[in-house]
CSV table of C-alpha atoms in Angstrom, one decimal:
chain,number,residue,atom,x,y,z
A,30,UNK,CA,-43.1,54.8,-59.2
A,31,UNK,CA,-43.4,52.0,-56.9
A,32,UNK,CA,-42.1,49.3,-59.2
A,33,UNK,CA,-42.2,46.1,-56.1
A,34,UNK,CA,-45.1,46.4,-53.9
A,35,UNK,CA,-45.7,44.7,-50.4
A,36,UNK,CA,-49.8,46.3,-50.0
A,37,UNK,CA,-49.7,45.2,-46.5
A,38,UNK,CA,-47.2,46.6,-43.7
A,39,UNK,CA,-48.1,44.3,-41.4
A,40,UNK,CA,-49.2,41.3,-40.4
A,41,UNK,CA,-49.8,39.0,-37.3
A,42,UNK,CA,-50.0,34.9,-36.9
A,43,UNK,CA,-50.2,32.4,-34.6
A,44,UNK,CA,-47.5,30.3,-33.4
A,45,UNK,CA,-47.1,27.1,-35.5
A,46,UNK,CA,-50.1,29.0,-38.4
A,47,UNK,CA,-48.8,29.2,-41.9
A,48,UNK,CA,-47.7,33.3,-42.2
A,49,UNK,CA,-48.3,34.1,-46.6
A,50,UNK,CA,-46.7,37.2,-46.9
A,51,UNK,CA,-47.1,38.8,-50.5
A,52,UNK,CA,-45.8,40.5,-53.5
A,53,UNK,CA,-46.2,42.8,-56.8
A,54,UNK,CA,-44.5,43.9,-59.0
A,55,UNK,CA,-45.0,45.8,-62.1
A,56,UNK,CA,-41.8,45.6,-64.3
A,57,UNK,CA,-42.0,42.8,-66.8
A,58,UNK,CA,-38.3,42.6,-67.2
A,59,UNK,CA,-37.6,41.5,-63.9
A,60,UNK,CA,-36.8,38.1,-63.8
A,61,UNK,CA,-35.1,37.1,-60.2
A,62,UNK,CA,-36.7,37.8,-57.1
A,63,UNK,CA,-35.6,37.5,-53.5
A,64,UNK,CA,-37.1,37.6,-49.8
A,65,UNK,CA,-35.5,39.6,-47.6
A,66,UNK,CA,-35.7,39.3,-42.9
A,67,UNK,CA,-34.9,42.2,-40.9
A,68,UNK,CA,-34.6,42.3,-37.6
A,69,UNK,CA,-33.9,46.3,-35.9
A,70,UNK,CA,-30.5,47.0,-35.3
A,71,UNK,CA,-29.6,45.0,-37.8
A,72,UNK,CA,-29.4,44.6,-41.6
A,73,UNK,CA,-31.4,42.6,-44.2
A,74,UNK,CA,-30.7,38.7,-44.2
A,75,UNK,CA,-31.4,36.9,-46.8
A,76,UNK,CA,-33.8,34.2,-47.1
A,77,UNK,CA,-34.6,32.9,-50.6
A,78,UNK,CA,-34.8,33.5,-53.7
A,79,UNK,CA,-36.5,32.3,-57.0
A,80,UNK,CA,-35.6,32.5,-60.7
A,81,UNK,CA,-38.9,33.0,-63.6
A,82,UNK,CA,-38.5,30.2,-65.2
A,83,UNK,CA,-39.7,28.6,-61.7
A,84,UNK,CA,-42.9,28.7,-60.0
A,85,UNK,CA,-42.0,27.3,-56.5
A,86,UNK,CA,-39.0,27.5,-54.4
A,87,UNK,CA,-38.4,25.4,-50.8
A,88,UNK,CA,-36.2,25.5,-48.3
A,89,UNK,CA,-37.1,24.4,-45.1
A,90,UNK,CA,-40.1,26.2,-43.9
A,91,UNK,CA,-39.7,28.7,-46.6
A,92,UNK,CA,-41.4,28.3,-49.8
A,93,UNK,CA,-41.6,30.9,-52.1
A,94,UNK,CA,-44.4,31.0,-55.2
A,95,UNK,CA,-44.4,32.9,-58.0
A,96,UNK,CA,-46.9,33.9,-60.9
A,97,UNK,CA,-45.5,35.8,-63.7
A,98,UNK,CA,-48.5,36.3,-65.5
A,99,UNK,CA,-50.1,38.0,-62.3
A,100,UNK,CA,-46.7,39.7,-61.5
A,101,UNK,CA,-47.3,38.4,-58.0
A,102,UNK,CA,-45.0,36.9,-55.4
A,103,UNK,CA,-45.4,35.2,-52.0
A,104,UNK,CA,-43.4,33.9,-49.2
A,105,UNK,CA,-45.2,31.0,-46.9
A,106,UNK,CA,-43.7,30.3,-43.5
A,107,UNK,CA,-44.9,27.0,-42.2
A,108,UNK,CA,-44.9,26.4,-39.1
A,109,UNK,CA,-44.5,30.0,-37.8
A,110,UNK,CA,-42.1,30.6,-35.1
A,111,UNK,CA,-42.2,34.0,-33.0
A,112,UNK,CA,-38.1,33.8,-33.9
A,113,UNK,CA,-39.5,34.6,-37.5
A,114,UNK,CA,-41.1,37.9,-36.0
A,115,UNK,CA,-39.1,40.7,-38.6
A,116,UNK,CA,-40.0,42.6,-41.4
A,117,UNK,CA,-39.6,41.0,-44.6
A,118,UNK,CA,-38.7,42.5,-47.8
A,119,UNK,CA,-39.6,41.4,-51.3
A,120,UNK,CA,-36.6,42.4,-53.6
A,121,UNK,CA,-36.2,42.1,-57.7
A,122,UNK,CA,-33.9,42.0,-60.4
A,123,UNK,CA,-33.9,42.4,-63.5
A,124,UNK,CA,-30.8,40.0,-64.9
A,125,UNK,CA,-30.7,41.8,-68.1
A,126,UNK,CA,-30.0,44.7,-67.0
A,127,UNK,CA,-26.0,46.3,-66.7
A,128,UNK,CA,-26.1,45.8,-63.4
A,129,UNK,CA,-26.6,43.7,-60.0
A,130,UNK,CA,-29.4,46.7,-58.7
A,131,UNK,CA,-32.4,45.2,-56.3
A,132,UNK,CA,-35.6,47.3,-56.2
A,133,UNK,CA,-37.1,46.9,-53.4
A,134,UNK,CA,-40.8,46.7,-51.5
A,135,UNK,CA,-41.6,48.7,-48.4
A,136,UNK,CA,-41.7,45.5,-46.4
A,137,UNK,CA,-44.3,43.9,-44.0
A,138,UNK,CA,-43.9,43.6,-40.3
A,139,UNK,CA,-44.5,40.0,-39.7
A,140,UNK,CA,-45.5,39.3,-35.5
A,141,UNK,CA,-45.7,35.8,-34.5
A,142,UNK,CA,-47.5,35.4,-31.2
A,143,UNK,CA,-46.9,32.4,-28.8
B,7,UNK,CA,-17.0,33.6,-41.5
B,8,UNK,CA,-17.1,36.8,-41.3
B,9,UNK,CA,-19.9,38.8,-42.9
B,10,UNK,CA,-20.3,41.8,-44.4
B,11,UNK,CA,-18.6,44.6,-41.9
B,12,UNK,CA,-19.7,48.5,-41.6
B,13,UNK,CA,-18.3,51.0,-39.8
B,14,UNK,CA,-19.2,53.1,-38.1
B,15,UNK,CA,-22.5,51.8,-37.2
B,16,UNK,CA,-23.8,55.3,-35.7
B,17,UNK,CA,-22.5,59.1,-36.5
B,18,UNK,CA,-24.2,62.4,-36.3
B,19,UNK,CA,-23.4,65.0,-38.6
B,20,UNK,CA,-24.7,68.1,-39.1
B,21,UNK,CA,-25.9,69.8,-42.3
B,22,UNK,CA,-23.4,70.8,-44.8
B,23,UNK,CA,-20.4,68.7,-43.8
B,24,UNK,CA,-19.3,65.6,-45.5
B,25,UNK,CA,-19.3,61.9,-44.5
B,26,UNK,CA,-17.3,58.8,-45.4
B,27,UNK,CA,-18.9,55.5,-44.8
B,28,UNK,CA,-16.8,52.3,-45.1
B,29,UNK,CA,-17.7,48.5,-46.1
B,30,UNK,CA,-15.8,45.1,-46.3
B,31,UNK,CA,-17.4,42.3,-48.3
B,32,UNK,CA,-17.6,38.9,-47.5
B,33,UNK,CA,-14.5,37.3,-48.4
B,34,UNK,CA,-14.5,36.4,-51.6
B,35,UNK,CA,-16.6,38.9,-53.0
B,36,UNK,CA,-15.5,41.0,-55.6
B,37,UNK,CA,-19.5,43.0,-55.7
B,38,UNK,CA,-20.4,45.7,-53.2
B,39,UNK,CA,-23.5,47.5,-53.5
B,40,UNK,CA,-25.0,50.6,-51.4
B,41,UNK,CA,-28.4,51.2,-50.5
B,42,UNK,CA,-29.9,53.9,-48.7
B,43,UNK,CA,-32.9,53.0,-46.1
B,44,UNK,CA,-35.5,55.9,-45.1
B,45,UNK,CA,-37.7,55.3,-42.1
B,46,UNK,CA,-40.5,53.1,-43.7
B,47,UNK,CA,-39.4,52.7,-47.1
B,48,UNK,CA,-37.5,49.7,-48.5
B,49,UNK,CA,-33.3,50.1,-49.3
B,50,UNK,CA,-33.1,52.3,-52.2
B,51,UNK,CA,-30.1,51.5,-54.7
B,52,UNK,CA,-27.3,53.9,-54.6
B,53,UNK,CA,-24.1,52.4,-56.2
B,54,UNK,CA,-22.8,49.1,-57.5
B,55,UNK,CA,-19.6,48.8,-58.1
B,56,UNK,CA,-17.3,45.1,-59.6
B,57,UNK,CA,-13.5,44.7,-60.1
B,58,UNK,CA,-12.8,48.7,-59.0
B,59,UNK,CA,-15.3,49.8,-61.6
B,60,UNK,CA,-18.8,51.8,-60.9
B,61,UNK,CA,-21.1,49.3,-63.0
B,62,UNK,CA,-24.7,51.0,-61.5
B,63,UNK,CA,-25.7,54.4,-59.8
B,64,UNK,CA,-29.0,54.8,-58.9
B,65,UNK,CA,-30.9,57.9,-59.2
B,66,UNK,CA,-29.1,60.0,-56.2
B,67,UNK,CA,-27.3,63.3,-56.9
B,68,UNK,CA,-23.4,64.0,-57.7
B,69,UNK,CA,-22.9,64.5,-53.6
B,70,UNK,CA,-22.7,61.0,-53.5
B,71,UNK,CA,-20.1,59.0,-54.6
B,72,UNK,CA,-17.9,55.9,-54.1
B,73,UNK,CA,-15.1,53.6,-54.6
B,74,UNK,CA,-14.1,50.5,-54.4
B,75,UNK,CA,-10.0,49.7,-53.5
B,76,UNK,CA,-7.9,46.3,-54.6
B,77,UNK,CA,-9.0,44.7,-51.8
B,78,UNK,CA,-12.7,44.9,-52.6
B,79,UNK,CA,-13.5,46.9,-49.9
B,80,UNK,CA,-15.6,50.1,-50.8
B,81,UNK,CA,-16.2,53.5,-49.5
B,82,UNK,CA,-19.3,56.0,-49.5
B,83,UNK,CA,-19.4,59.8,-49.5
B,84,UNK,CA,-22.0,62.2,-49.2
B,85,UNK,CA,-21.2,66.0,-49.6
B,86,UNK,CA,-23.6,68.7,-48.4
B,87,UNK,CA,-25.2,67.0,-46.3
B,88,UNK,CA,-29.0,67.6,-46.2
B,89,UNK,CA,-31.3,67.0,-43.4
B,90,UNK,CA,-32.7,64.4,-45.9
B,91,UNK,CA,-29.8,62.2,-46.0
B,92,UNK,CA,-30.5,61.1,-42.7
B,93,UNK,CA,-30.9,57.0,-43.2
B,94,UNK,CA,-29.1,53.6,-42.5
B,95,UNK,CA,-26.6,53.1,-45.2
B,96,UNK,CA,-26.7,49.2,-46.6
B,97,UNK,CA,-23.5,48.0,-47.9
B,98,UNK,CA,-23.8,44.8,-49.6
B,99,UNK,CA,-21.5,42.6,-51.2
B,100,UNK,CA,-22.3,39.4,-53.7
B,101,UNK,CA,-20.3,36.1,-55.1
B,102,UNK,CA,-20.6,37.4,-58.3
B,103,UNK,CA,-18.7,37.3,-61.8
B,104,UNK,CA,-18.6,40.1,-64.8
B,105,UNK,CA,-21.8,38.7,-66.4
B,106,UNK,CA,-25.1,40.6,-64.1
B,107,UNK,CA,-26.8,37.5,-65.6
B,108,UNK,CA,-25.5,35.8,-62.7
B,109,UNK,CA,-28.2,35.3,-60.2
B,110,UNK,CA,-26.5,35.3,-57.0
B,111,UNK,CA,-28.3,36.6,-54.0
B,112,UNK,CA,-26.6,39.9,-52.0
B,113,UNK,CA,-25.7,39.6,-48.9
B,114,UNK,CA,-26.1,43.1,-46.2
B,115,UNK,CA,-24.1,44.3,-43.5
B,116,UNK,CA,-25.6,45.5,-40.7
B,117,UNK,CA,-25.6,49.3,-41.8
B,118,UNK,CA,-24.6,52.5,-40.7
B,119,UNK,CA,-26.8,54.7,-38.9
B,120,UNK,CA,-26.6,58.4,-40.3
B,121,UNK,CA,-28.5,61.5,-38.2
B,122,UNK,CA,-27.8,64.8,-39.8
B,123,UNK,CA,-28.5,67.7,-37.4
């Protein structure tokens, strides 16, 4: 059971183009999400994260929105960079829980073409 | 500042022996986590463990297990190996007190790359 979903594996954008990757999720408990950059070779970086009682998060060119009553999530990259080329993950929590666990999505391959 | 360390970061095994995979956490960090990462698939959650103590398993069998030593450092090992277990192994450590309430984000190490023959 696919609790955190990313329905699209991949997804390409043009240098200095807005990149909107997205996010479901079907738990209602969770309640702190995070966005997650992978580059191969290497491991996930972390990027940004948002708590429920927000509905918008910024930092930088990151912003990340979320809608609890649609149990939906996405990341916007403005401008796109092909640096930013990765696969990003969509990660949740659920802070109630007895432990620190992310559930992860199966990510989206994100190519950023000069 | 040093991140999160693995090592090693490759080893081939073959089916039926057993591996030990190691982590150091950020310093500072008293949370490790491993996740396990199939071709494809997102990191899957293996074990948490705070302050020496397992606090979270995930739903992987009694070949794995871990630990966690005064120095925050942690260890993995799978017994048996199966060809299945081939993956990259994600420690991750977090600036995090007793209370999971505590948003804090986790931060990875670069993995170790497991190939099971």
């Amino acid at each position: 059971d696919q609790q955190v979903k990313q329905n699209s594996p991949s997804l390409s954008v043009q240098e200095g183009r807005i990149s909107i990757l997205n996010c479901d999720y079907t738990n209602s408990m969770f309640d702190y999400f995070l966005w997650y950059k992978k580059y191969p070779a290497e491991g996930p970086t972390f990027l940004i994260s948002i708590s429920s009682i927000k509905d918008k998060n910024e930092d930088g060119r990151f912003t990340v929105f979320l809608n609890k009553s649609a149990k939906h999530l996405s990341l916007h990259i403005v401008p796109s960079q092909p640096g930013d080329s990765a696969v990003y993950f969509c990660a949740a929590k659920n802070s109630g829980g007895s432990n620190y666990k992310l559930t992860f999505g199966k990510g989206t391959l994100l190519t950023v073409n000069p | 500042d040093a991140g999160v360390t693995q090592s090693p970061t490759h080893l081939i095994k073959t089916r039926g022996q057993q591996v030990t995979l190691r982590c150091s956490p950020i310093s500072g960090h008293k949370s490790v986590s491993w996740y396990q990462q199939v071709l494809g698939q997102g990191p899957q959650f293996i074990f948490q463990y705070y302050e020496k103590e397992e606090r979270g398993r995930g739903n992987f069998p009694d070949r794995f297990s871990a630990r966690q030593f005064p120095n925050y450092s942690s260890e993995l090992n799978v017994n048996a190996l199966l060809l299945g277990d081939s993956a990259l192994y994600l420690c991750a450590s977090s600036l995090l007190g007793v209370n999971p309430t505590s948003n804090q984000p986790q931060h990875f190490g670069d993995g170790t790359r497991l190939s099971i023959l």
